[in-house]
Short mmCIF file of C-alpha atoms in Angstrom, two decimals:
data_model
loop_
_atom_site.label_atom_id
_atom_site.label_comp_id
_atom_site.label_asym_id
_atom_site.label_seq_id
_atom_site.Cartn_x
_atom_site.Cartn_y
_atom_site.Cartn_z
CA MET X 1 -18.34 -14.10 12.98
CA TRP X 2 -16.82 -13.79 9.63
CA LEU X 3 -13.28 -13.52 10.80
CA GLU X 4 -11.48 -14.65 14.06
CA ILE X 5 -7.82 -14.40 14.45
CA THR X 6 -6.55 -15.59 17.80
CA ASP X 7 -3.07 -15.06 19.25
CA VAL X 8 -1.37 -15.30 15.82
CA SER X 9 2.47 -15.03 15.88
CA LYS X 10 4.86 -15.35 13.25
CA HIS X 11 8.82 -15.90 13.58
CA TYR X 12 11.43 -16.44 10.92
CA GLU X 13 14.77 -18.25 11.43
CA GLY X 14 17.71 -16.03 10.55
CA PRO X 15 21.09 -17.38 9.52
CA PRO X 16 22.92 -19.53 12.10
CA GLY X 17 23.90 -17.54 14.61
CA SER X 18 21.78 -14.58 13.99
CA GLY X 19 18.76 -15.77 16.11
CA ARG X 20 15.10 -15.55 15.32
CA ARG X 21 13.21 -12.65 14.08
CA THR X 22 9.80 -12.23 15.42
CA VAL X 23 7.25 -10.33 13.10
CA LEU X 24 3.85 -11.03 14.86
CA ARG X 25 3.29 -11.29 18.57
CA GLY X 26 0.00 -12.78 19.55
CA VAL X 27 -2.14 -10.89 17.24
CA SER X 28 -5.91 -11.22 17.87
CA PHE X 29 -9.05 -9.62 16.18
CA GLN X 30 -12.66 -10.24 14.65
CA LEU X 31 -14.64 -8.98 12.26
CA GLU X 32 -18.31 -9.40 11.56
CA ARG X 33 -20.18 -9.54 7.98
CA GLY X 34 -20.17 -6.02 6.67
CA GLU X 35 -17.52 -4.68 8.91
CA THR X 36 -14.32 -2.78 7.57
CA ALA X 37 -10.98 -2.34 9.48
CA ALA X 38 -7.67 -0.71 8.37
CA ILE X 39 -4.29 -1.74 9.82
CA VAL X 40 -1.61 0.79 9.67
CA GLY X 41 2.04 0.90 10.81
CA PRO X 42 5.43 1.75 9.83
CA SER X 43 7.11 -0.02 6.61
CA GLY X 44 8.28 -3.52 7.88
CA SER X 45 6.00 -4.05 10.76
CA GLY X 46 4.50 -7.08 9.32
CA LYS X 47 1.33 -5.81 7.89
CA THR X 48 1.56 -7.72 4.70
CA THR X 49 2.80 -10.91 6.51
CA LEU X 50 -0.64 -10.69 8.66
CA LEU X 51 -2.81 -10.03 5.70
CA ASN X 52 -1.08 -13.15 3.80
CA ILE X 53 -1.63 -15.33 6.88
CA VAL X 54 -5.21 -14.18 6.98
CA GLY X 55 -5.86 -14.98 3.60
CA GLY X 56 -4.16 -18.37 3.80
CA LEU X 57 -0.96 -17.41 1.65
CA ASP X 58 1.33 -17.81 4.60
CA LYS X 59 1.19 -20.05 7.76
CA PRO X 60 1.21 -18.56 11.13
CA THR X 61 4.04 -20.08 13.58
CA SER X 62 1.26 -20.30 16.04
CA GLY X 63 -2.28 -19.13 16.51
CA THR X 64 -5.48 -19.74 14.76
CA VAL X 65 -7.25 -18.10 11.72
CA ILE X 66 -11.08 -18.99 11.18
CA VAL X 67 -13.06 -17.92 8.43
CA ASP X 68 -16.82 -18.46 8.36
CA GLY X 69 -16.37 -21.04 11.19
CA LYS X 70 -13.67 -23.01 9.40
CA ALA X 71 -9.88 -22.92 10.74
CA ILE X 72 -8.00 -22.62 7.65
CA GLY X 73 -4.70 -24.05 9.52
CA GLY X 74 -6.52 -27.30 9.46
CA LEU X 75 -7.28 -27.37 5.50
CA ASP X 76 -5.37 -29.49 3.18
CA ASP X 77 -3.64 -27.40 0.22
CA GLU X 78 -6.57 -28.51 -1.96
CA ALA X 79 -9.36 -27.32 0.45
CA LEU X 80 -7.22 -24.04 1.23
CA SER X 81 -6.99 -23.21 -2.47
CA ARG X 82 -10.76 -23.71 -2.84
CA MET X 83 -11.35 -21.42 0.15
CA ARG X 84 -9.24 -18.82 -1.12
CA ASN X 85 -10.79 -18.84 -4.60
CA ARG X 86 -14.47 -18.94 -3.16
CA ASP X 87 -14.43 -17.02 0.12
CA ILE X 88 -11.66 -14.53 -0.14
CA GLY X 89 -10.92 -11.93 -2.45
CA PHE X 90 -7.59 -10.11 -2.86
CA VAL X 91 -6.59 -6.74 -4.15
CA PHE X 92 -2.81 -5.70 -4.07
CA GLN X 93 -0.90 -2.59 -4.69
CA LEU X 94 0.02 -3.79 -8.17
CA HIS X 95 -3.04 -4.86 -9.80
CA HIS X 96 -1.53 -8.31 -11.38
CA LEU X 97 -4.01 -8.21 -14.45
CA LEU X 98 -2.90 -10.58 -17.26
CA PRO X 99 -1.80 -8.09 -20.09
CA GLN X 100 -3.03 -10.61 -22.85
CA ALA X 101 -6.61 -10.74 -21.31
CA THR X 102 -9.13 -8.19 -21.42
CA VAL X 103 -10.97 -6.36 -18.79
CA LEU X 104 -13.80 -8.72 -18.76
CA GLU X 105 -11.72 -11.76 -19.02
CA ASN X 106 -9.48 -10.59 -15.98
CA VAL X 107 -12.27 -10.31 -13.87
CA LEU X 108 -13.62 -13.75 -14.59
CA ILE X 109 -10.57 -15.24 -13.93
CA PRO X 110 -11.57 -16.20 -10.18
CA ALA X 111 -14.46 -17.79 -11.30
CA ILE X 112 -13.12 -20.42 -13.63
CA PRO X 113 -11.84 -23.00 -10.97
CA ALA X 114 -15.21 -22.62 -9.38
CA GLY X 115 -16.77 -23.44 -12.88
CA ARG X 116 -14.53 -26.30 -13.42
CA GLY X 117 -13.02 -24.62 -16.43
CA ARG X 118 -16.23 -22.68 -17.83
CA VAL X 119 -18.20 -19.66 -16.48
CA GLY X 120 -21.78 -19.75 -16.23
CA GLU X 121 -24.09 -17.01 -17.59
CA ALA X 122 -25.00 -15.98 -14.07
CA VAL X 123 -21.52 -15.37 -13.27
CA ARG X 124 -20.72 -13.37 -16.57
CA ALA X 125 -23.88 -11.40 -15.94
CA ARG X 126 -22.69 -10.38 -12.36
CA ALA X 127 -19.25 -9.47 -13.96
CA HIS X 128 -20.98 -7.10 -16.14
CA ARG X 129 -23.11 -5.71 -13.38
CA LEU X 130 -19.94 -5.24 -11.31
CA LEU X 131 -18.03 -3.56 -14.54
CA GLU X 132 -20.82 -1.33 -15.06
CA ARG X 133 -21.20 -0.55 -11.38
CA VAL X 134 -17.46 1.03 -10.97
CA GLY X 135 -17.55 2.88 -14.51
CA LEU X 136 -15.97 0.35 -16.86
CA GLY X 137 -18.94 -1.22 -18.78
CA GLY X 138 -17.56 0.74 -21.79
CA GLN X 139 -14.01 -0.56 -21.36
CA LYS X 140 -14.75 -4.44 -20.67
CA ASP X 141 -12.99 -5.39 -24.10
CA HIS X 142 -9.93 -3.29 -23.58
CA PHE X 143 -6.88 -4.81 -22.58
CA PRO X 144 -4.86 -3.36 -19.40
CA ALA X 145 -2.33 -1.33 -21.35
CA GLN X 146 -5.12 0.65 -22.56
CA LEU X 147 -6.37 1.51 -19.12
CA SER X 148 -5.36 4.19 -16.83
CA GLY X 149 -3.76 3.10 -13.38
CA GLY X 150 -7.13 3.72 -11.60
CA GLU X 151 -8.78 1.81 -14.15
CA ARG X 152 -6.67 -1.13 -13.83
CA GLN X 153 -7.10 -1.00 -10.09
CA ARG X 154 -11.13 -0.82 -10.38
CA THR X 155 -10.71 -3.82 -12.51
CA ALA X 156 -8.65 -5.68 -9.83
CA VAL X 157 -11.31 -4.91 -7.25
CA VAL X 158 -14.13 -6.39 -9.59
CA ARG X 159 -12.02 -9.27 -9.86
CA ALA X 160 -11.76 -9.55 -5.98
CA PHE X 161 -15.65 -9.12 -5.65
CA ILE X 162 -16.54 -11.50 -8.61
CA ASN X 163 -17.23 -14.57 -6.49
CA GLY X 164 -18.94 -13.01 -3.80
CA PRO X 165 -16.39 -13.73 -1.01
CA LYS X 166 -16.90 -13.40 2.72
CA LEU X 167 -13.65 -11.62 3.02
CA VAL X 168 -11.71 -9.02 0.80
CA LEU X 169 -8.13 -8.22 1.78
CA ALA X 170 -6.63 -5.29 -0.03
CA ASP X 171 -2.81 -4.42 0.54
CA GLU X 172 -1.92 -1.00 -0.17
CA PRO X 173 -4.65 -0.70 -2.98
CA THR X 174 -4.32 3.00 -3.56
CA GLY X 175 -0.52 3.19 -3.02
CA SER X 176 0.38 3.37 -6.86
CA LEU X 177 -2.42 6.08 -7.68
CA ASP X 178 -2.58 9.78 -7.55
CA ARG X 179 -4.83 11.39 -5.11
CA GLU X 180 -7.90 11.79 -7.09
CA ALA X 181 -7.73 8.30 -8.22
CA ALA X 182 -6.85 6.84 -5.00
CA ALA X 183 -10.00 8.71 -3.27
CA ASN X 184 -12.15 7.29 -5.95
CA LEU X 185 -10.96 3.80 -5.18
CA ALA X 186 -11.11 4.30 -1.77
CA ARG X 187 -14.90 5.13 -2.14
CA LEU X 188 -15.66 2.32 -4.30
CA LEU X 189 -14.03 -0.17 -2.03
CA VAL X 190 -16.64 1.05 0.80
CA GLU X 191 -19.48 1.24 -1.33
CA LEU X 192 -18.97 -2.51 -2.78
CA ASN X 193 -18.33 -3.77 0.63
CA ARG X 194 -21.62 -2.06 1.82
CA ASP X 195 -23.48 -3.47 -1.00
CA GLU X 196 -21.79 -6.96 -0.91
CA ALA X 197 -22.08 -7.28 2.92
CA THR X 198 -18.50 -8.60 2.95
CA ALA X 199 -15.77 -8.17 5.52
CA LEU X 200 -12.89 -6.02 4.35
CA ILE X 201 -9.36 -5.54 5.75
CA VAL X 202 -7.33 -2.79 4.20
CA VAL X 203 -3.61 -2.69 4.99
CA THR X 204 -2.68 1.13 4.04
CA HIS X 205 -0.40 4.10 4.69
CA SER X 206 -3.12 6.27 3.54
CA LEU X 207 -4.85 7.91 6.50
CA ASP X 208 -7.51 9.32 4.11
CA LEU X 209 -8.18 5.64 3.31
CA ALA X 210 -8.05 4.38 6.81
CA ARG X 211 -10.39 7.05 7.91
CA LEU X 212 -13.23 5.24 5.92
CA MET X 213 -12.90 2.16 7.58
CA GLY X 214 -15.14 1.26 10.62
CA LYS X 215 -12.27 0.11 12.75
CA ALA X 216 -8.34 1.12 12.91
CA PHE X 217 -5.49 -0.84 14.22
CA VAL X 218 -1.71 -0.03 14.15
CA LEU X 219 1.05 -2.85 13.98
CA ARG X 220 4.23 -1.97 15.73
CA ASP X 221 6.86 -4.10 16.98
CA GLY X 222 4.56 -7.18 16.03
CA LEU X 223 1.75 -5.99 18.27
CA LEU X 224 -1.58 -5.14 16.98
CA GLU X 225 -3.60 -2.57 18.81
CA ARG X 226 -6.83 -0.75 18.12
CA THR X 227 -6.43 3.12 17.43
CA GLU X 228 -8.11 6.12 16.31
CA ILE X 229 -7.23 7.78 12.92
CA GLY X 230 -7.25 11.70 13.50
#
């Protein structure tokens, strides 16, 4: 099992006298290698919070998250950073590309810590292959300002996959794109997930994207339930 989430809850303490705000209530689910899942739900329902907990960017109040047999709650900061870099890829609604770096340089950024400051030829070759795969081989020396919104997001997707992660987490990856670019990116995520045999979780408001995932869940009032996307 690539990912096991068991009884995860998250509470935030409000100002004195206001009580505690509960965002997640006993969330549990699993994903195997190659599986895909969409998480939908109203704004403010805790979807991003859940994704951040799965990715080790936030900690649950209670419950466990296990990635490839390792409980991330038991890792110190250094080990958790290594796991996030090596085993988990992130795609956000805003691409977060470095404006002063080229497409190729942006893609290679996650590979630098793993290589202790330098990137080997095998990783560079993989970056070139992935960029060609997503139609950006001719733009590898371009800067983000020279790209369209869809091209920036495709660059961010390649960056997420560069280290061969076990798990890819995408938070509204098509939210800032027009319909055509969103559809292209959605297909790209599914194809790369299939080719790379990762597990993929997508948080989205897009029903078109959610329909492409093998599983769908709705998060409402802190509770995660399996659903069908019509």
